[in-house]
CSV table of C-alpha atoms and ligand atoms in Angstrom, one decimal:
chain,number,residue,atom,x,y,z
Y,1,MET,CA,68.9,2.4,-22.8
Y,2,ARG,CA,69.6,2.1,-19.1
Y,3,ASN,CA,72.3,-0.4,-19.8
Y,4,ALA,CA,73.9,1.7,-22.4
Y,5,LEU,CA,74.0,4.7,-20.1
Y,6,ALA,CA,75.5,2.5,-17.4
Y,7,ILE,CA,78.2,1.3,-19.8
Y,8,LEU,CA,78.9,4.9,-20.9
Y,9,ALA,CA,79.3,5.9,-17.2
Y,10,VAL,CA,81.7,3.1,-16.7
Y,11,ALA,CA,83.7,4.0,-19.8
Y,12,ALA,CA,83.9,7.6,-18.6
Y,13,ALA,CA,85.1,6.6,-15.2
Y,14,SER,CA,87.7,4.2,-16.6
Y,15,ALA,CA,89.2,6.9,-18.6
Y,16,ALA,CA,90.4,8.4,-15.4
Y,17,PHE,CA,90.9,5.4,-13.2
Y,18,ALA,CA,91.9,1.8,-13.6
Y,19,GLU,CA,90.7,-0.7,-11.1
Y,20,GLN,CA,93.0,-3.3,-9.6
Y,21,GLN,CA,92.1,-6.6,-8.0
Y,22,PRO,CA,90.3,-5.8,-4.8
Y,23,TYR,CA,91.6,-6.6,-1.3
Y,24,GLN,CA,89.7,-8.1,1.7
Y,25,ILE,CA,90.6,-6.3,4.9
Y,26,PHE,CA,90.7,-8.3,8.2
Y,27,GLU,CA,91.6,-7.4,11.8
Y,28,ILE,CA,93.9,-10.0,13.4
Y,29,ASP,CA,94.1,-10.4,17.1
Y,30,VAL,CA,97.7,-11.2,18.3
Y,31,ARG,CA,98.0,-12.2,21.9
Y,32,ASN,CA,101.7,-13.0,22.4
Y,33,VAL,CA,105.2,-13.0,20.9
Y,34,LYS,CA,104.7,-16.4,19.3
Y,35,GLU,CA,101.5,-15.2,17.5
Y,36,ARG,CA,103.2,-12.0,16.4
Y,37,GLN,CA,106.0,-14.1,14.7
Y,38,ILE,CA,103.3,-16.1,12.9
Y,39,LEU,CA,101.9,-12.8,11.5
Y,40,THR,CA,105.4,-11.4,10.7
Y,41,ASP,CA,106.2,-14.5,8.7
Y,42,SER,CA,102.8,-14.6,6.8
Y,43,PRO,CA,102.4,-13.5,3.2
Y,44,LEU,CA,99.6,-11.0,4.2
Y,45,PHE,CA,99.9,-7.3,3.5
Y,46,LEU,CA,100.1,-5.7,6.9
Y,47,LEU,CA,98.5,-2.2,7.0
Y,48,ASN,CA,99.8,-1.0,10.4
Y,49,GLU,CA,103.6,-0.1,10.6
Y,50,ASP,CA,104.8,-3.3,12.4
Y,51,PRO,CA,103.0,-6.4,13.7
Y,52,THR,CA,102.0,-5.6,17.3
Y,53,ILE,CA,100.6,-7.6,20.2
Y,54,GLY,CA,97.0,-6.5,20.0
Y,55,LYS,CA,95.0,-5.6,16.9
Y,56,ASN,CA,96.6,-5.7,13.5
Y,57,VAL,CA,94.9,-4.7,10.2
Y,58,VAL,CA,95.8,-6.9,7.1
Y,59,ALA,CA,94.8,-7.0,3.5
Y,60,VAL,CA,94.7,-10.0,1.3
Y,61,ASN,CA,93.7,-10.4,-2.4
Y,62,GLN,CA,90.2,-11.5,-2.9
Y,63,GLY,CA,90.3,-15.3,-3.3
Y,64,ASN,CA,93.2,-15.6,-0.9
Y,65,GLU,CA,91.2,-15.3,2.2
Y,66,TRP,CA,92.4,-18.8,3.2
Y,67,GLN,CA,95.7,-17.2,4.1
Y,68,VAL,CA,94.0,-15.4,7.0
Y,69,LEU,CA,92.3,-18.6,8.2
Y,70,ALA,CA,95.7,-20.5,7.8
Y,71,LEU,CA,97.2,-18.3,10.5
Y,72,GLY,CA,95.1,-20.0,13.1
Y,73,LEU,CA,94.7,-16.6,14.9
Y,74,LYS,CA,91.5,-14.8,16.0
Y,75,TYR,CA,90.2,-12.4,13.2
Y,76,LYS,CA,87.4,-10.1,12.2
Y,77,TYR,CA,86.3,-9.3,8.7
Y,78,ARG,CA,86.5,-5.5,8.1
Y,79,GLY,CA,85.4,-5.1,4.4
Y,80,LEU,CA,86.5,-4.8,0.8
Y,81,TYR,CA,89.1,-2.3,-0.5
Y,82,LYS,CA,89.1,-1.5,-4.2
Y,83,PRO,CA,92.2,0.4,-5.2
Y,84,GLN,CA,91.6,3.0,-7.9
Y,85,ILE,CA,94.7,3.7,-9.9
Y,86,PRO,CA,94.9,6.9,-12.0
Y,87,SER,CA,95.3,6.3,-15.7
Y,88,TYR,CA,96.7,9.2,-17.5
Y,89,THR,CA,96.7,9.7,-21.3
Y,90,ALA,CA,100.1,10.2,-23.0
Y,91,ASN,CA,101.4,13.8,-22.5
Y,92,GLU,CA,98.5,14.7,-20.1
Y,93,ASP,CA,99.5,17.6,-18.0
Y,94,VAL,CA,99.3,16.3,-14.4
Y,95,ASP,CA,99.9,18.6,-11.4
Y,96,TYR,CA,102.0,16.9,-8.7
Y,97,ARG,CA,100.3,19.1,-6.1
Y,98,THR,CA,96.8,17.6,-6.7
Y,99,GLU,CA,97.5,14.1,-8.3
Y,100,TRP,CA,99.6,11.1,-7.7
Y,101,LEU,CA,102.3,10.8,-10.3
Y,102,ASN,CA,103.3,7.5,-11.9
Y,103,TYR,CA,107.0,6.6,-12.1
Y,104,ASP,CA,107.7,8.2,-15.5
Y,105,GLN,CA,105.9,11.4,-14.4
Y,106,ILE,CA,107.9,11.6,-11.2
Y,107,ILE,CA,111.2,11.3,-13.1
Y,108,ALA,CA,109.9,13.8,-15.7
Y,109,GLU,CA,109.1,16.3,-12.9
Y,110,TRP,CA,112.6,16.0,-11.5
Y,111,ASP,CA,114.1,16.3,-15.0
Y,112,LEU,CA,112.1,19.5,-15.5
Y,113,LEU,CA,113.8,20.9,-12.4
Y,114,LEU,CA,117.2,19.9,-14.0
Y,115,GLN,CA,116.2,21.9,-17.1
Y,116,GLN,CA,115.0,24.9,-15.1
Y,117,TYR,CA,118.0,25.1,-12.9
Y,118,PRO,CA,120.9,23.5,-14.8
Y,119,TRP,CA,123.4,25.5,-12.7
Y,120,LEU,CA,122.0,24.1,-9.5
Y,121,VAL,CA,120.8,20.5,-10.1
Y,122,THR,CA,122.7,17.5,-11.2
Y,123,LYS,CA,121.4,14.0,-12.0
Y,124,ARG,CA,123.2,10.8,-11.6
Y,125,ALA,CA,122.5,7.0,-11.7
Y,126,ILE,CA,123.7,5.2,-8.6
Y,127,GLY,CA,122.6,1.7,-9.5
Y,128,THR,CA,120.2,-0.7,-11.3
Y,129,THR,CA,117.4,-2.7,-9.8
Y,130,HIS,CA,116.4,-6.4,-10.2
Y,131,ASN,CA,114.1,-5.3,-13.1
Y,132,GLY,CA,116.7,-3.1,-14.7
Y,133,ASN,CA,115.4,0.2,-13.6
Y,134,THR,CA,117.9,3.0,-12.9
Y,135,ILE,CA,118.0,4.5,-9.4
Y,136,TRP,CA,118.4,8.3,-9.9
Y,137,VAL,CA,119.8,10.8,-7.5
Y,138,TYR,CA,119.1,14.5,-8.0
Y,139,SER,CA,121.6,16.8,-6.2
Y,140,ILE,CA,121.2,20.4,-5.5
Y,141,TYR,CA,124.2,22.5,-4.8
Y,142,LYS,CA,125.3,26.1,-5.5
Y,143,PRO,CA,129.0,26.9,-5.1
Y,144,ASP,CA,129.8,30.3,-3.6
Y,145,GLY,CA,132.4,31.3,-6.1
Y,146,ALA,CA,132.2,31.4,-9.9
Y,147,ASP,CA,134.3,28.1,-10.2
Y,148,ASN,CA,132.2,25.0,-10.1
Y,149,THR,CA,133.7,23.2,-7.1
Y,150,SER,CA,131.9,20.2,-5.6
Y,151,PRO,CA,130.2,20.5,-2.1
Y,152,PRO,CA,132.4,19.8,1.0
Y,153,ALA,CA,129.5,18.3,2.9
Y,154,SER,CA,126.2,16.4,2.2
Y,155,LEU,CA,122.6,15.7,3.3
Y,156,LEU,CA,120.7,12.7,2.0
Y,157,PHE,CA,117.0,12.1,1.6
Y,158,LEU,CA,115.3,8.9,0.4
Y,159,GLY,CA,111.9,8.7,-1.3
Y,160,ASN,CA,109.8,5.5,-1.7
Y,161,THR,CA,111.8,2.8,0.1
Y,162,HIS,CA,108.4,1.2,0.4
Y,163,ALA,CA,106.5,0.9,-2.8
Y,164,ARG,CA,103.0,1.6,-1.6
Y,165,GLU,CA,103.9,4.8,0.4
Y,166,TRP,CA,103.0,7.2,-2.4
Y,167,ALA,CA,103.2,10.2,-0.2
Y,168,SER,CA,106.9,9.8,0.1
Y,169,PRO,CA,108.1,10.5,-3.5
Y,170,SER,CA,105.3,13.1,-3.8
Y,171,VAL,CA,106.7,15.0,-0.8
Y,172,LEU,CA,110.3,14.7,-2.2
Y,173,ILE,CA,109.4,16.4,-5.5
Y,174,HIS,CA,108.0,19.4,-3.6
Y,175,LEU,CA,111.1,19.6,-1.4
Y,176,GLY,CA,113.4,19.6,-4.5
Y,177,LYS,CA,111.3,22.3,-6.2
Y,178,MET,CA,111.1,24.5,-3.1
Y,179,LEU,CA,114.8,24.2,-2.4
Y,180,CYS,CA,115.7,25.2,-5.9
Y,181,GLN,CA,113.4,28.2,-5.7
Y,182,ALA,CA,114.8,29.2,-2.3
Y,183,ILE,CA,118.4,29.0,-3.4
Y,184,ALA,CA,117.6,30.7,-6.7
Y,185,THR,CA,115.9,33.6,-5.0
Y,186,ASN,CA,118.6,33.9,-2.3
Y,187,ASP,CA,116.4,32.9,0.6
Y,188,SER,CA,118.7,34.0,3.5
Y,189,VAL,CA,118.4,30.8,5.6
Y,190,MET,CA,119.0,28.3,2.7
Y,191,THR,CA,121.7,30.5,1.3
Y,192,SER,CA,123.6,30.8,4.6
Y,193,LYS,CA,123.3,27.1,5.4
Y,194,LEU,CA,123.9,25.5,2.0
Y,195,VAL,CA,125.6,27.8,-0.6
Y,196,GLY,CA,129.2,26.8,-0.9
Y,197,LYS,CA,128.8,24.4,1.9
Y,198,VAL,CA,126.4,21.5,1.5
Y,199,GLY,CA,125.1,19.4,-1.4
Y,200,VAL,CA,121.5,18.2,-0.9
Y,201,HIS,CA,120.9,14.8,-2.4
Y,202,PHE,CA,117.4,13.3,-3.2
Y,203,VAL,CA,116.8,9.7,-4.2
Y,204,ALA,CA,113.6,10.4,-6.1
Y,205,VAL,CA,112.3,6.8,-6.1
Y,206,PHE,CA,114.5,4.4,-4.3
Y,207,ASN,CA,112.3,1.4,-5.1
Y,208,PRO,CA,111.3,1.9,-8.8
Y,209,ASP,CA,110.5,-1.8,-9.4
Y,210,GLY,CA,108.1,-1.8,-6.4
Y,211,TYR,CA,106.6,1.6,-7.2
Y,212,LYS,CA,105.8,0.6,-10.8
Y,213,TYR,CA,104.3,-2.6,-9.5
Y,214,THR,CA,101.9,-0.7,-7.2
Y,215,TRP,CA,100.6,1.1,-10.3
Y,216,THR,CA,100.3,-1.9,-12.6
Y,217,ASN,CA,99.5,-4.9,-10.3
Y,218,GLN,CA,99.3,-4.6,-6.6
Y,219,ARG,CA,98.5,-1.3,-4.9
Y,220,LEU,CA,99.6,-2.5,-1.5
Y,221,TRP,CA,103.0,-3.9,-2.5
Y,222,ARG,CA,105.7,-2.9,-0.1
Y,223,LYS,CA,109.0,-4.6,-1.0
Y,224,ASN,CA,111.3,-4.6,-4.0
Y,225,ARG,CA,110.8,-7.2,-6.7
Y,226,ARG,CA,113.6,-9.7,-6.1
Y,227,ASN,CA,112.7,-13.1,-7.5
Y,228,ASN,CA,112.9,-15.4,-4.4
Y,229,GLY,CA,111.9,-18.5,-6.4
Y,230,ASN,CA,108.6,-20.5,-6.2
Y,231,ASN,CA,106.7,-17.4,-7.5
Y,232,VAL,CA,107.6,-15.5,-4.4
Y,233,TYR,CA,108.9,-11.9,-4.8
Y,234,GLY,CA,110.4,-9.1,-2.8
Y,235,VAL,CA,112.8,-8.1,0.0
Y,236,ASP,CA,111.9,-5.4,2.5
Y,237,MET,CA,114.6,-2.8,1.6
Y,238,ASN,CA,114.1,-1.4,5.1
Y,239,ARG,CA,115.3,-4.7,6.7
Y,240,ASN,CA,118.4,-5.2,4.5
Y,241,TYR,CA,120.8,-2.7,6.0
Y,242,ALA,CA,123.8,-4.0,8.0
Y,243,LYS,CA,123.0,-2.7,11.5
Y,244,GLY,CA,121.0,-5.2,13.5
Y,245,TRP,CA,120.3,-7.3,10.3
Y,246,GLY,CA,118.6,-10.5,11.0
Y,247,GLY,CA,117.2,-9.5,14.4
Y,248,ALA,CA,113.7,-9.1,15.7
Y,249,GLY,CA,111.1,-7.3,13.7
Y,250,SER,CA,112.2,-8.8,10.4
Y,251,SER,CA,111.5,-12.2,8.8
Y,252,GLY,CA,113.6,-14.9,7.2
Y,253,THR,CA,110.5,-16.1,5.2
Y,254,PRO,CA,110.7,-14.9,1.6
Y,255,SER,CA,106.9,-14.4,1.3
Y,256,SER,CA,106.8,-12.1,4.3
Y,257,ASP,CA,106.3,-8.4,3.8
Y,258,THR,CA,109.3,-7.8,6.2
Y,259,TYR,CA,111.6,-10.4,4.5
Y,260,ARG,CA,115.1,-9.2,5.3
Y,261,GLY,CA,116.7,-10.8,2.2
Y,262,PRO,CA,119.2,-13.7,2.0
Y,263,SER,CA,122.1,-11.6,3.4
Y,264,VAL,CA,123.1,-8.1,4.5
Y,265,TRP,CA,123.3,-5.8,1.4
Y,266,SER,CA,121.9,-8.5,-0.8
Y,267,GLU,CA,119.7,-6.0,-2.6
Y,268,PRO,CA,121.0,-3.9,-5.5
Y,269,GLU,CA,119.1,-0.9,-4.2
Y,270,ASN,CA,120.6,-1.1,-0.7
Y,271,LEU,CA,124.0,-1.7,-2.1
Y,272,ALA,CA,123.7,1.2,-4.4
Y,273,ILE,CA,122.7,3.6,-1.6
Y,274,LYS,CA,125.5,2.2,0.6
Y,275,ASN,CA,128.1,2.9,-2.1
Y,276,PHE,CA,126.7,6.2,-3.0
Y,277,SER,CA,126.5,7.3,0.7
Y,278,GLU,CA,130.0,6.2,1.4
Y,279,SER,CA,131.3,8.2,-1.6
Y,280,LEU,CA,129.7,11.5,-0.3
Y,281,PRO,CA,131.9,13.9,1.5
Y,282,ASN,CA,131.0,14.5,5.2
Y,283,LEU,CA,127.4,13.2,5.4
Y,284,ARG,CA,125.7,15.5,8.0
Y,285,GLY,CA,122.1,14.2,8.0
Y,286,PHE,CA,119.7,11.6,6.7
Y,287,ILE,CA,116.0,11.1,6.3
Y,288,ASP,CA,114.2,8.1,4.9
Y,289,TYR,CA,110.7,9.3,4.1
Y,290,HIS,CA,107.9,6.8,4.7
Y,291,SER,CA,104.2,7.0,5.4
Y,292,ASN,CA,101.7,7.0,7.1
Y,293,SER,CA,101.7,7.0,10.9
Y,294,GLY,CA,102.9,10.6,11.6
Y,295,ASP,CA,106.2,10.0,13.4
Y,296,ILE,CA,109.8,11.3,13.3
Y,297,LEU,CA,111.9,8.3,14.5
Y,298,TRP,CA,115.5,8.2,15.4
Y,299,PRO,CA,117.8,5.1,16.2
Y,300,TRP,CA,117.8,2.6,17.5
Y,301,SER,CA,115.3,0.4,15.8
Y,302,TYR,CA,117.1,-2.9,16.2
Y,303,THR,CA,117.2,-2.7,20.0
Y,304,THR,CA,115.2,-1.0,22.8
Y,305,SER,CA,118.5,0.2,24.4
Y,306,PRO,CA,118.4,4.0,24.4
Y,307,LEU,CA,120.7,5.9,22.1
Y,308,ALA,CA,123.8,7.1,23.8
Y,309,GLU,CA,125.0,10.7,24.1
Y,310,PRO,CA,125.8,12.8,22.2
Y,311,TYR,CA,123.7,11.0,19.5
Y,312,LEU,CA,120.5,11.2,21.6
Y,313,THR,CA,120.7,15.0,22.1
Y,314,THR,CA,121.5,15.6,18.4
Y,315,ASN,CA,118.6,13.4,17.2
Y,316,SER,CA,116.1,14.6,19.7
Y,317,THR,CA,117.0,18.3,19.2
Y,318,VAL,CA,116.6,18.3,15.5
Y,319,ALA,CA,113.4,16.1,15.7
Y,320,THR,CA,111.9,18.6,18.1
Y,321,ALA,CA,112.7,21.5,15.8
Y,322,MET,CA,111.0,19.7,12.9
Y,323,LYS,CA,108.0,18.7,15.0
Y,324,ASN,CA,107.5,22.3,16.3
Y,325,ALA,CA,107.9,23.8,12.9
Y,326,ILE,CA,105.3,21.5,11.4
Y,327,LEU,CA,102.9,22.0,14.3
Y,328,ALA,CA,103.2,25.8,13.9
Y,329,HIS,CA,102.3,25.6,10.2
Y,330,PRO,CA,98.5,26.2,9.7
Y,331,GLY,CA,96.8,22.8,9.8
Y,332,GLY,CA,100.1,21.2,10.7
Y,333,TYR,CA,100.0,17.6,12.1
Y,334,ASN,CA,101.3,17.0,15.6
Y,335,TYR,CA,104.1,14.5,14.8
Y,336,THR,CA,105.2,12.0,17.5
Y,337,ILE,CA,108.9,12.0,17.9
Y,338,GLY,CA,111.0,9.3,19.6
Y,339,GLN,CA,113.3,6.3,19.3
Y,340,GLY,CA,112.0,3.9,16.6
Y,341,SER,CA,112.0,0.7,18.7
Y,342,THR,CA,110.1,2.1,21.6
Y,343,THR,CA,107.8,4.5,19.7
Y,344,LEU,CA,106.8,1.9,17.0
Y,345,TYR,CA,108.4,-1.5,17.3
Y,346,VAL,CA,111.8,-3.2,17.2
Y,347,ALA,CA,113.0,-3.7,13.6
Y,348,GLY,CA,116.4,-5.0,12.6
Y,349,GLY,CA,118.3,-3.9,9.5
Y,350,THR,CA,116.6,-0.5,9.0
Y,351,SER,CA,118.2,2.5,7.2
Y,352,LYS,CA,118.4,5.1,10.1
Y,353,ASP,CA,120.3,2.6,12.3
Y,354,TRP,CA,122.9,2.0,9.7
Y,355,TYR,CA,123.4,5.7,8.9
Y,356,LEU,CA,124.0,6.6,12.5
Y,357,ASP,CA,126.2,3.7,13.1
Y,358,ARG,CA,128.2,4.4,9.9
Y,359,PHE,CA,128.4,8.2,9.9
Y,360,GLY,CA,128.5,9.1,13.6
Y,361,ASN,CA,126.8,11.9,15.3
Y,362,ILE,CA,124.2,12.9,12.7
Y,363,PRO,CA,120.4,13.2,12.8
Y,364,SER,CA,119.2,10.0,11.1
Y,365,TYR,CA,115.4,9.5,10.8
Y,366,THR,CA,112.6,7.5,9.5
Y,367,VAL,CA,109.9,10.2,8.9
Y,368,GLU,CA,106.5,8.6,8.7
Y,369,ILE,CA,104.5,11.2,6.8
Y,370,TYR,CA,101.1,11.4,8.3
Y,371,GLY,CA,98.1,10.2,6.2
Y,372,SER,CA,94.8,8.4,6.7
Y,373,SER,CA,96.1,5.4,4.8
Y,374,PHE,CA,98.6,4.5,2.1
Y,375,ASP,CA,96.0,5.9,-0.3
Y,376,PRO,CA,95.0,9.3,1.3
Y,377,PRO,CA,92.6,11.6,-0.6
Y,378,THR,CA,94.3,13.7,-3.3
Y,379,SER,CA,93.1,16.8,-1.5
Y,380,THR,CA,95.7,16.1,1.2
Y,381,ILE,CA,98.7,16.0,-1.2
Y,382,ALA,CA,99.5,19.8,-1.3
Y,383,PRO,CA,98.9,20.4,2.5
Y,384,THR,CA,101.2,17.4,3.3
Y,385,GLN,CA,103.9,18.6,0.9
Y,386,ASP,CA,103.7,22.1,2.5
Y,387,GLN,CA,104.1,20.8,6.0
Y,388,HIS,CA,107.1,18.8,5.0
Y,389,TRP,CA,108.8,21.7,3.3
Y,390,VAL,CA,108.4,23.5,6.6
Y,391,GLY,CA,109.8,20.5,8.5
Y,392,PHE,CA,112.6,20.1,6.0
Y,393,ARG,CA,113.7,23.7,6.5
Y,394,ALA,CA,113.7,23.2,10.2
Y,395,PHE,CA,115.8,20.0,9.7
Y,396,ILE,CA,118.4,21.9,7.7
Y,397,GLN,CA,118.5,24.9,10.1
Y,398,ALA,CA,118.8,22.7,13.2
Y,399,THR,CA,121.3,20.2,11.6
Y,400,LEU,CA,123.6,22.9,10.2
Y,401,PRO,CA,124.2,25.4,13.0
V,501,0X9,O1,108.6,-0.8,9.3
V,501,0X9,C1,109.2,0.1,8.7
V,501,0X9,O2,110.1,-0.1,7.9
V,501,0X9,C2,108.8,1.5,9.0
V,501,0X9,N1,107.4,1.7,9.0
V,501,0X9,S1,106.5,1.5,7.7
V,501,0X9,O3,105.1,1.5,8.0
V,501,0X9,N2,106.7,2.8,6.7
V,501,0X9,O4,106.9,0.3,7.0
V,501,0X9,C3,109.3,2.0,10.3
V,501,0X9,C4,110.8,1.8,10.5
V,501,0X9,C5,111.1,2.5,11.8
V,501,0X9,N3,111.5,1.8,12.9
V,501,0X9,C6,110.8,1.0,13.7
V,501,0X9,N4,109.7,0.5,13.5
V,501,0X9,N5,111.4,0.7,14.8
V,502,ZN,ZN1,107.6,2.4,5.0
C-alpha cells in the first residue's frame, strides 16, 4: 500500500515535471592565467559568467565527474542539481507571467500578438539553424499616416543567445506585449518616440536549437547545436561575431562552452542576424538579453581599453537611465553598469562589440537579467519582466531624444 501510494505520488509529480539527468556541482580554484585557460577549454558547464582567477562554479553530468579531476586543478564538491523541466499537456493554457514556456509556446505567444495587433506587428524569417529551425523576428511599428510606410529607423533586441538563460526570451515576450499595448493605447512617451519614426525588432528566440535542447536533454546547455564532429556539439554564438573574434575569453576547442566556431560568422544564426541588422534602416540601439548576473554592459568586451568618446558618453548615459529606472521600480534590482571587459571579463567576438563597431555611436549592450541562477523560481518571472519593461522604456526614452 505504501509503495502504491509512493508510485501514485511520483506519477502525479511527473505529470507536471520531467526530470533530466542530474548534474554534479563543483567549485574550481583557478590561480593564474594558465589555469584559467585550462578551465576555458574544458567541456564543463561553467555557471559563473566567465572563467575567473579565483573560485568558479561548474556543473558536470553525473558519471562524468572524471572531467573535473582531469583538469588537475583544486576543486570542492558542492552537491547535486536535478533539473525539473515543466511538461505541459497539449493545448494546456500556460501563463507566460508565472511559468517558463517551451519553444512552441513562446512562438505561439508572439503569434497571438500578431493576431491581436495585425496593424502593428509583422513577423519574418531571417534564417535557418543547423537543426532546420527558423529564426523569427517580430517587428512592431505604427506609421503616423494612413499609408503603410516602413520605419525610417530601427531598434533591435535579441532573446536567448544562450540556450539555458530562460529569463531572456521570457522577458522579451513581456516587452513585446507591453509595447503593443502602449502604442495601441497612445501612451504619450512611446507614441512620441516611435510612431512614424522607429521600428522595434525582437528576435524572440535567437538560438532555437539550443533552447529546445535545454528542454529535452540538457538544462544547462549554452551554445547552439553545430555538429563539430567526434560527437561534440555547439558554438558559443556570443563568441562568433567579427569584432575581436579569436581573442582572449573564447576558446578554439570545440567541446568548450565558449567555443568561438571555426571562423568569424561561421554560424547560421550569427550570419542571419548580421544580414538582417545590415538590412535595417538606421539602427539606433541594440540589446542582447542574457542572464543572470544583474549587469548592463557596454563595449568593449574584447579589450580592456576604454571606449572612446562620444561612444562612452552615449553608452554610459543610457545605461544609467536604465539602471535608475529599474532601481526606482518597487523591488527593483540594483544593476551594475560598466564596460564588459572590466566589469565582467574580456571576451572576444561578442555581439555588443560588433554592433557598436559596425553601427557607430549607438547604445549597444549585453543586459544580464538578474536571477538567482539559470533556473530561478517561477515566482520571480513576473517581477523580473516588470522591471525590464521599466528598463526598456528608459532605454527607448534615453536613446531617442
Ligand atoms: O559570456 C557571455 O557571453 C556573457 N555572459 S553570460 O553569462 N550570459 O554568458 C557576457 C558577455 C559580456 N561581456 C564580457 N564578459 N566582457
Ligand atoms: Zn549569456
